[in-house]
mmCIF file of C-alpha atoms in Angstrom:
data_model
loop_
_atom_site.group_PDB
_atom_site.id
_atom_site.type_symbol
_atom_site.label_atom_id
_atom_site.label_comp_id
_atom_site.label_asym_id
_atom_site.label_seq_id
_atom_site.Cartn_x
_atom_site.Cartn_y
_atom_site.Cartn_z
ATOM 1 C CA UNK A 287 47.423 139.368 -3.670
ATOM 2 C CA UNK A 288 50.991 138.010 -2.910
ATOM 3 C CA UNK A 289 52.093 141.834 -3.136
ATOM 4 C CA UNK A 290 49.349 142.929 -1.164
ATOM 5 C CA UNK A 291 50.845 140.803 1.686
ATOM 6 C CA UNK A 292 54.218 142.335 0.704
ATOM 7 C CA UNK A 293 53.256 145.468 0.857
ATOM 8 C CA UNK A 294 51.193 145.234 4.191
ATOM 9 C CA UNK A 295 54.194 143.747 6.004
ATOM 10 C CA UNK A 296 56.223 146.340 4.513
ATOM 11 C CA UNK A 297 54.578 149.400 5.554
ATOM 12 C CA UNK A 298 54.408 147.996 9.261
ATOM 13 C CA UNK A 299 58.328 149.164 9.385
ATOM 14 C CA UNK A 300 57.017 152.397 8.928
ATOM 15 C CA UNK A 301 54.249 152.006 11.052
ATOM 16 C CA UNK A 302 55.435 150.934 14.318
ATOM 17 C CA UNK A 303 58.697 153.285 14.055
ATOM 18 C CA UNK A 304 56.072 156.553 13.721
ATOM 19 C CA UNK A 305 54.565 155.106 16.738
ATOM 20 C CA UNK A 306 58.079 154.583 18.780
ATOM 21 C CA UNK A 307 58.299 158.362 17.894
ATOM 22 C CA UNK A 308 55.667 159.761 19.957
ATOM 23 C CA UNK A 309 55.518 161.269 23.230
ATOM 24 C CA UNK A 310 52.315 159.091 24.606
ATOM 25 C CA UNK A 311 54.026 155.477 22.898
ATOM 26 C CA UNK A 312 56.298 155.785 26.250
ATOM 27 C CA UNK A 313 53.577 154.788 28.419
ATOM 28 C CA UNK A 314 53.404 151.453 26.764
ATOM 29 C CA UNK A 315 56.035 148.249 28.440
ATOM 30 C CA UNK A 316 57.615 147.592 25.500
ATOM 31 C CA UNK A 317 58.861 143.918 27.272
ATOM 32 C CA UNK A 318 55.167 142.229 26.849
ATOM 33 C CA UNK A 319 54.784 143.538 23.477
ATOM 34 C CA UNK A 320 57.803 141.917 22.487
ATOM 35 C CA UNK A 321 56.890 138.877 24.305
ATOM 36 C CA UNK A 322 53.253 138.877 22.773
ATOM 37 C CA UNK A 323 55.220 139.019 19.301
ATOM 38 C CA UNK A 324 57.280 136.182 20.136
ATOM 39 C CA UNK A 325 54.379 134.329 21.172
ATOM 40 C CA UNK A 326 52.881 135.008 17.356
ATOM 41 C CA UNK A 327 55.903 133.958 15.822
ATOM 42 C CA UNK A 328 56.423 130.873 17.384
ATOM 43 C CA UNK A 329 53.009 129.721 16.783
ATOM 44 C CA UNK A 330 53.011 130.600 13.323
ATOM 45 C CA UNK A 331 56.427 128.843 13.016
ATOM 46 C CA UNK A 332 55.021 125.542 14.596
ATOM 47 C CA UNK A 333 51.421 125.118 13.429
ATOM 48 C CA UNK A 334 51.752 126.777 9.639
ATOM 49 C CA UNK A 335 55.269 126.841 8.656
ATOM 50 C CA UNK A 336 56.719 123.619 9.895
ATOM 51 C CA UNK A 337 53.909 121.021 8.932
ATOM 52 C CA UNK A 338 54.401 122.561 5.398
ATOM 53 C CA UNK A 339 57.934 122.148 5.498
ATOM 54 C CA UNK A 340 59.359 118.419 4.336
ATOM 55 C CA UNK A 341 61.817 118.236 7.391
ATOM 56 C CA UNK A 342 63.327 114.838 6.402
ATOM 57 C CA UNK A 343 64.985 116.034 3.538
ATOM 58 C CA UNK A 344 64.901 119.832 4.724
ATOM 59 C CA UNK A 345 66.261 119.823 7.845
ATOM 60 C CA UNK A 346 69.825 121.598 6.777
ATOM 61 C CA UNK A 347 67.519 124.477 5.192
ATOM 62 C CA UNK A 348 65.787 125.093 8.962
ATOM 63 C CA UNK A 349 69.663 124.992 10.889
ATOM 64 C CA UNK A 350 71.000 127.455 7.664
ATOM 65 C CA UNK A 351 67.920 129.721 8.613
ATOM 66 C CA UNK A 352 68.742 129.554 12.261
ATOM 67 C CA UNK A 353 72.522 130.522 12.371
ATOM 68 C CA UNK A 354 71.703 132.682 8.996
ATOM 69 C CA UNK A 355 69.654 135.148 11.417
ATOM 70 C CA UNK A 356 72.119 134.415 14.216
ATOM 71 C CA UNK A 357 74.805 135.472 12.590
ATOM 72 C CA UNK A 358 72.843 138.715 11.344
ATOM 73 C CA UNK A 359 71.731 139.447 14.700
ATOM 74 C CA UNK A 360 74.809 139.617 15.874
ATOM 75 C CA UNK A 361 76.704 141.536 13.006
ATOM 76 C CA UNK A 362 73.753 144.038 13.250
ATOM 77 C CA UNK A 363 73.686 144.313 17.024
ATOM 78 C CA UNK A 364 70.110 145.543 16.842
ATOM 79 C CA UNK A 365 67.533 144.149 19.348
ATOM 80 C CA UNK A 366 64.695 144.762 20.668
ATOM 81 C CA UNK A 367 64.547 147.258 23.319
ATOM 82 C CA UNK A 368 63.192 146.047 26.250
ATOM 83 C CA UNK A 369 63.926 147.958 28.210
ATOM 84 C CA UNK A 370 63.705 151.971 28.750
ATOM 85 C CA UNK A 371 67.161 151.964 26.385
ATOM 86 C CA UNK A 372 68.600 150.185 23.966
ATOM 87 C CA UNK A 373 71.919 148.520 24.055
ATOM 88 C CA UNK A 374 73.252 149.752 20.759
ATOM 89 C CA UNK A 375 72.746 153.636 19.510
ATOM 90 C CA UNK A 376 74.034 153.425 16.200
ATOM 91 C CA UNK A 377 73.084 152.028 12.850
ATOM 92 C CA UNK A 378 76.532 151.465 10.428
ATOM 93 C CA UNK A 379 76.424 149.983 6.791
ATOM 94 C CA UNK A 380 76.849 146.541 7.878
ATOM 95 C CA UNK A 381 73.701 146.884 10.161
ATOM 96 C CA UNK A 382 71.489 148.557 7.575
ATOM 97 C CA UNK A 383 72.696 145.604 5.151
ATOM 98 C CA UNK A 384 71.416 142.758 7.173
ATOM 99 C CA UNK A 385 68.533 144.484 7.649
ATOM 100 C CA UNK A 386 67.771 144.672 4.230
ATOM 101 C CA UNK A 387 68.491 141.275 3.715
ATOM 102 C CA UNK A 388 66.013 140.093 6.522
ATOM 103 C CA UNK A 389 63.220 142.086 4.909
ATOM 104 C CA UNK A 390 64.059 140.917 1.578
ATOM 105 C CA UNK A 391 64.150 137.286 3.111
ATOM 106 C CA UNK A 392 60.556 137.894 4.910
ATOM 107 C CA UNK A 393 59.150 139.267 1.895
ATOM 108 C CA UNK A 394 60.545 136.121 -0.043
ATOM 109 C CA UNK A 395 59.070 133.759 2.722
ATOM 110 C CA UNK A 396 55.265 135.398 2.996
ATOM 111 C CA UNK A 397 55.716 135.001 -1.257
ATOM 112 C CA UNK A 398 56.632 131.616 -1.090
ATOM 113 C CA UNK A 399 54.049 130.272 1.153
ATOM 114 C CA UNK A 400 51.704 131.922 -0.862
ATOM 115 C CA UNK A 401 52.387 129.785 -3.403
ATOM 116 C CA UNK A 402 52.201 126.766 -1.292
ATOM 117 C CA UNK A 403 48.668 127.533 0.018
ATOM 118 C CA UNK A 404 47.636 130.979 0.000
ATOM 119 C CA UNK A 405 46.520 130.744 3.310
ATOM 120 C CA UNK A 406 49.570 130.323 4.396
ATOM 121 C CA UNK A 407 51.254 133.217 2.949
ATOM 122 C CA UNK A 408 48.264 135.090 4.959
ATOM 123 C CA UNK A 409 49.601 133.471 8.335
ATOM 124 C CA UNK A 410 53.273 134.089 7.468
ATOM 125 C CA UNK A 411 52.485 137.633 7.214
ATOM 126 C CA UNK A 412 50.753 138.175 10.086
ATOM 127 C CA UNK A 413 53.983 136.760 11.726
ATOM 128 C CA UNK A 414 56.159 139.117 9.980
ATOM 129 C CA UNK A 415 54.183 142.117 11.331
ATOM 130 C CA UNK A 416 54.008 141.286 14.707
ATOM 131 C CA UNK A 417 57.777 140.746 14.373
ATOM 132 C CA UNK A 418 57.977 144.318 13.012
ATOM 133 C CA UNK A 419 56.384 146.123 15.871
ATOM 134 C CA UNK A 420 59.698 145.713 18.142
ATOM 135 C CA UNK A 421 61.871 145.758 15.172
ATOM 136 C CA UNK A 422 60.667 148.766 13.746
ATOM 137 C CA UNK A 423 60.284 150.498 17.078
ATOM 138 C CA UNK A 424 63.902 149.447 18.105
ATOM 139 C CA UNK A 425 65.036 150.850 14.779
ATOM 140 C CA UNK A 426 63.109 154.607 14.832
ATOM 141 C CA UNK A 427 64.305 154.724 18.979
ATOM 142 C CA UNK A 428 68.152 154.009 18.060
ATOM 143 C CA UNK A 429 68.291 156.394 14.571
ATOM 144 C CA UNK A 430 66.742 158.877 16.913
ATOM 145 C CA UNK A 431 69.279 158.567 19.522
ATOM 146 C CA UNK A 432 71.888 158.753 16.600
ATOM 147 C CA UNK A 433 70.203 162.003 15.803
ATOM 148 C CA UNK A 434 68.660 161.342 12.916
ATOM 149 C CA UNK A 435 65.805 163.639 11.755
ATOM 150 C CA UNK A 436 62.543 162.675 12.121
ATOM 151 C CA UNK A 437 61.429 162.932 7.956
ATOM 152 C CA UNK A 438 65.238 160.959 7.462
ATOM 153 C CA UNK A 439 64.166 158.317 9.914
ATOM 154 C CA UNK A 440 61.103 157.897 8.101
ATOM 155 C CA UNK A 441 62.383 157.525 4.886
ATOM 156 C CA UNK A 442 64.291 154.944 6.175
ATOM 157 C CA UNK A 443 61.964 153.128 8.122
ATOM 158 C CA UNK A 444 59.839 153.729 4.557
ATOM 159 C CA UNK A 445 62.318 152.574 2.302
ATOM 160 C CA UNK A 446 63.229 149.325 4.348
ATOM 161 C CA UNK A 447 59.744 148.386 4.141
ATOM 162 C CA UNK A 448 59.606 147.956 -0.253
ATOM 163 C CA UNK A 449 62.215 145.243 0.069
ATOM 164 C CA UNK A 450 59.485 143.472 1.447
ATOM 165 C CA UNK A 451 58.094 143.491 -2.237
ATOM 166 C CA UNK A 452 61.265 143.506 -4.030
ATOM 167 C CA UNK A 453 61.901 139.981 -2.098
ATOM 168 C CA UNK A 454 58.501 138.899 -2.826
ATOM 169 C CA UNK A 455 59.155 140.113 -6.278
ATOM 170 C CA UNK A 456 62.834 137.145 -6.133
ATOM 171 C CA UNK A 457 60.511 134.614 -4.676
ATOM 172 C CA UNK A 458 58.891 134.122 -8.430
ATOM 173 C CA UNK A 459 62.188 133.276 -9.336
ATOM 174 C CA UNK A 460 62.455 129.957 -7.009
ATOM 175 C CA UNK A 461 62.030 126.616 -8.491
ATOM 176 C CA UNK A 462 58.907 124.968 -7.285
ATOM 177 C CA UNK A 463 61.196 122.052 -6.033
ATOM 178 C CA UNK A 464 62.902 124.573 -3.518
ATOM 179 C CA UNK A 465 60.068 125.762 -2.385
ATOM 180 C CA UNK A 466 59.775 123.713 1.069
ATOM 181 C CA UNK A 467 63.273 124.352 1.427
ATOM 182 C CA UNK A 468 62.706 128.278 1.602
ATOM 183 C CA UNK A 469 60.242 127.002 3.815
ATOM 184 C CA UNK A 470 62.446 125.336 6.311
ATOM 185 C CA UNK A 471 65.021 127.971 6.248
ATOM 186 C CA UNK A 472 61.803 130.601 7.325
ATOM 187 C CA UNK A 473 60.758 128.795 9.756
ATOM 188 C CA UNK A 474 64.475 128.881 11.475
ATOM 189 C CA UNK A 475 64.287 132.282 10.962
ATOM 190 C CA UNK A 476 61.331 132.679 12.806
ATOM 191 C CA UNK A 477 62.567 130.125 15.497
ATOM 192 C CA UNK A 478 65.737 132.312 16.010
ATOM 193 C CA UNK A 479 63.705 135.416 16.278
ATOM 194 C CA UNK A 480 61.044 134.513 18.442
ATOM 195 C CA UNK A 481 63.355 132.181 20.899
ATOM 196 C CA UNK A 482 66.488 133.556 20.406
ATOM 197 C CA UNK A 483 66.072 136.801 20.347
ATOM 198 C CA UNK A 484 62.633 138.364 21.107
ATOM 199 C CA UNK A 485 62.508 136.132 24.085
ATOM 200 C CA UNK A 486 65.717 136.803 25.736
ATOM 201 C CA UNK A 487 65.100 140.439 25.702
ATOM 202 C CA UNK A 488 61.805 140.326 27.039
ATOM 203 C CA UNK A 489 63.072 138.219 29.922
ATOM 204 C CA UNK A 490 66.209 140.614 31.081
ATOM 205 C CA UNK A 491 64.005 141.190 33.754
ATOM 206 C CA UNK A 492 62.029 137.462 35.337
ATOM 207 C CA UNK A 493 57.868 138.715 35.190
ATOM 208 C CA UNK A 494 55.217 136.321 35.305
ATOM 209 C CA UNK A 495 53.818 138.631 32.957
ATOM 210 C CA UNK A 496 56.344 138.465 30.359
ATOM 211 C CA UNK A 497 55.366 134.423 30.903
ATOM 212 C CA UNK A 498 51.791 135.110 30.151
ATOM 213 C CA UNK A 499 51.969 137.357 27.580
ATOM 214 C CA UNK A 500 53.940 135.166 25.097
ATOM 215 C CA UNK A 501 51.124 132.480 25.651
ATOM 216 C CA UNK A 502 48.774 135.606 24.721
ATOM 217 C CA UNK A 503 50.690 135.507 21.578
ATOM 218 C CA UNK A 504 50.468 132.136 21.112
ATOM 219 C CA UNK A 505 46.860 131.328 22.203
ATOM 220 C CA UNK A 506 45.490 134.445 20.140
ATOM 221 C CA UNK A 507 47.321 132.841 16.328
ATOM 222 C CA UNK A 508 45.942 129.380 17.535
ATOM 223 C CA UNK A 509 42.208 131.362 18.486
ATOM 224 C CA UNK A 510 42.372 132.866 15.184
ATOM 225 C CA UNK A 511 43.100 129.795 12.968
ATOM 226 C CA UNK A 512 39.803 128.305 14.924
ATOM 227 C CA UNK A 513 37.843 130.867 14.711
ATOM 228 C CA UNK A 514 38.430 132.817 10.913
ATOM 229 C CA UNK A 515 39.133 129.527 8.566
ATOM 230 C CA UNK A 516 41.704 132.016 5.945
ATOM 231 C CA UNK A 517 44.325 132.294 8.695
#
């Protein structure tokens, strides 16, 4: 099942960067889908994640996961586009690397809560693929204004999303005792991404709605935990 989760995380890379690519996908403000996502994330982070975590012995593991992605965020110079363009229009090795290594990480994380409580792999990856919609929509929109061809941007897009597996695949390898410190270091992953990045983007612009919808986000992960007892 843990590769099931993998795999469904995975293919929404592919997903959401097909969708990016069509003509009728422009109609949609990409700043309150981001928001929304954010929203997701940070109520995964806080309500799943975290009270799993064992934070007074883990606490390095959650500040490692927070400059970890900070670092990558910056050396990949990828975000979110929230507006009608993106800031960067070009995708070198170093970018496609820390990529890799976030999917590989994300696939690792829904695999290790899994084997915490498999519920909590389920949540996890719901996170992850809300977090892919303006990830892998950023990524199709910049490879196509580097001119990439459409089939080349979605065998990337395609091939990004098995290293969701492969670091599922790694997570067997972690001693149970390092578990909750994967853990930690997720859920500062998912604190830089929702508040440090996904956030900032969707708020270039100051919109009440931008305000609402990340409480959307949040309210509709807390609505679902109440109302379908698996999440």
């Amino acid at each position: 099942m843990v590769y099931l989760y993998a795999i469904i995380a995975g293919s929404s890379d592919l997903i959401f960067g097909w969708f990016a690519l069509q003509e009728w996908a422009n109609k949609i403000q990409p700043r309150y889908v981001i928001a929304f996502a954010a929203g997701v994330l940070l109520a995964v982070t806080f309500s799943d994640i975290l009270p799993e975590a064992d934070l007074k012995s883990d606490s390095p593991f959650l500040a490692l996961g927070f400059v970890t992605f900070y670092v990558l965020e910056k050396v990949m110079m990828i975000h979110a586009c929230g507006e009608t363009e993106c800031d960067t229009h070009h995708i070198g090795p170093i970018a496609v690397l820390g990529m890799a290594l976030d999917n590989v990480v994300d696939g690792a994380g829904i695999a290790v809560g899994y084997l915490i409580d498999p519920l909590l792999g389920l949540a996890i990856t719901v996170a992850v693929v809300f977090h892919e919609i303006p990830q892998g929509m950023t990524s199709a929109l910049i490879m196509r204004e580097a001119h990439w061809s459409r089939p080349g941007m979605l065998l990337a897009l395609g091939l990004a999303g098995l290293l969701y597996p492969v670091g599922a695949l790694l997570a067997g390898f972690i001693p149970p005792e390092f578990q909750q410190k994967m853990l930690a270091f997720i859920a500062g992953d998912f604190i830089y991404i929702g508040a440090g990045d996904l956030l900032p983007e969707a708020h270039r612009r100051f919109n009440w709605k931008v305000i609402l919808s990340v409480i959307v986000g949040m309210a509709f992960m807390f609505t679902l935990k109440l109302l379908v007892p698996i999440v």
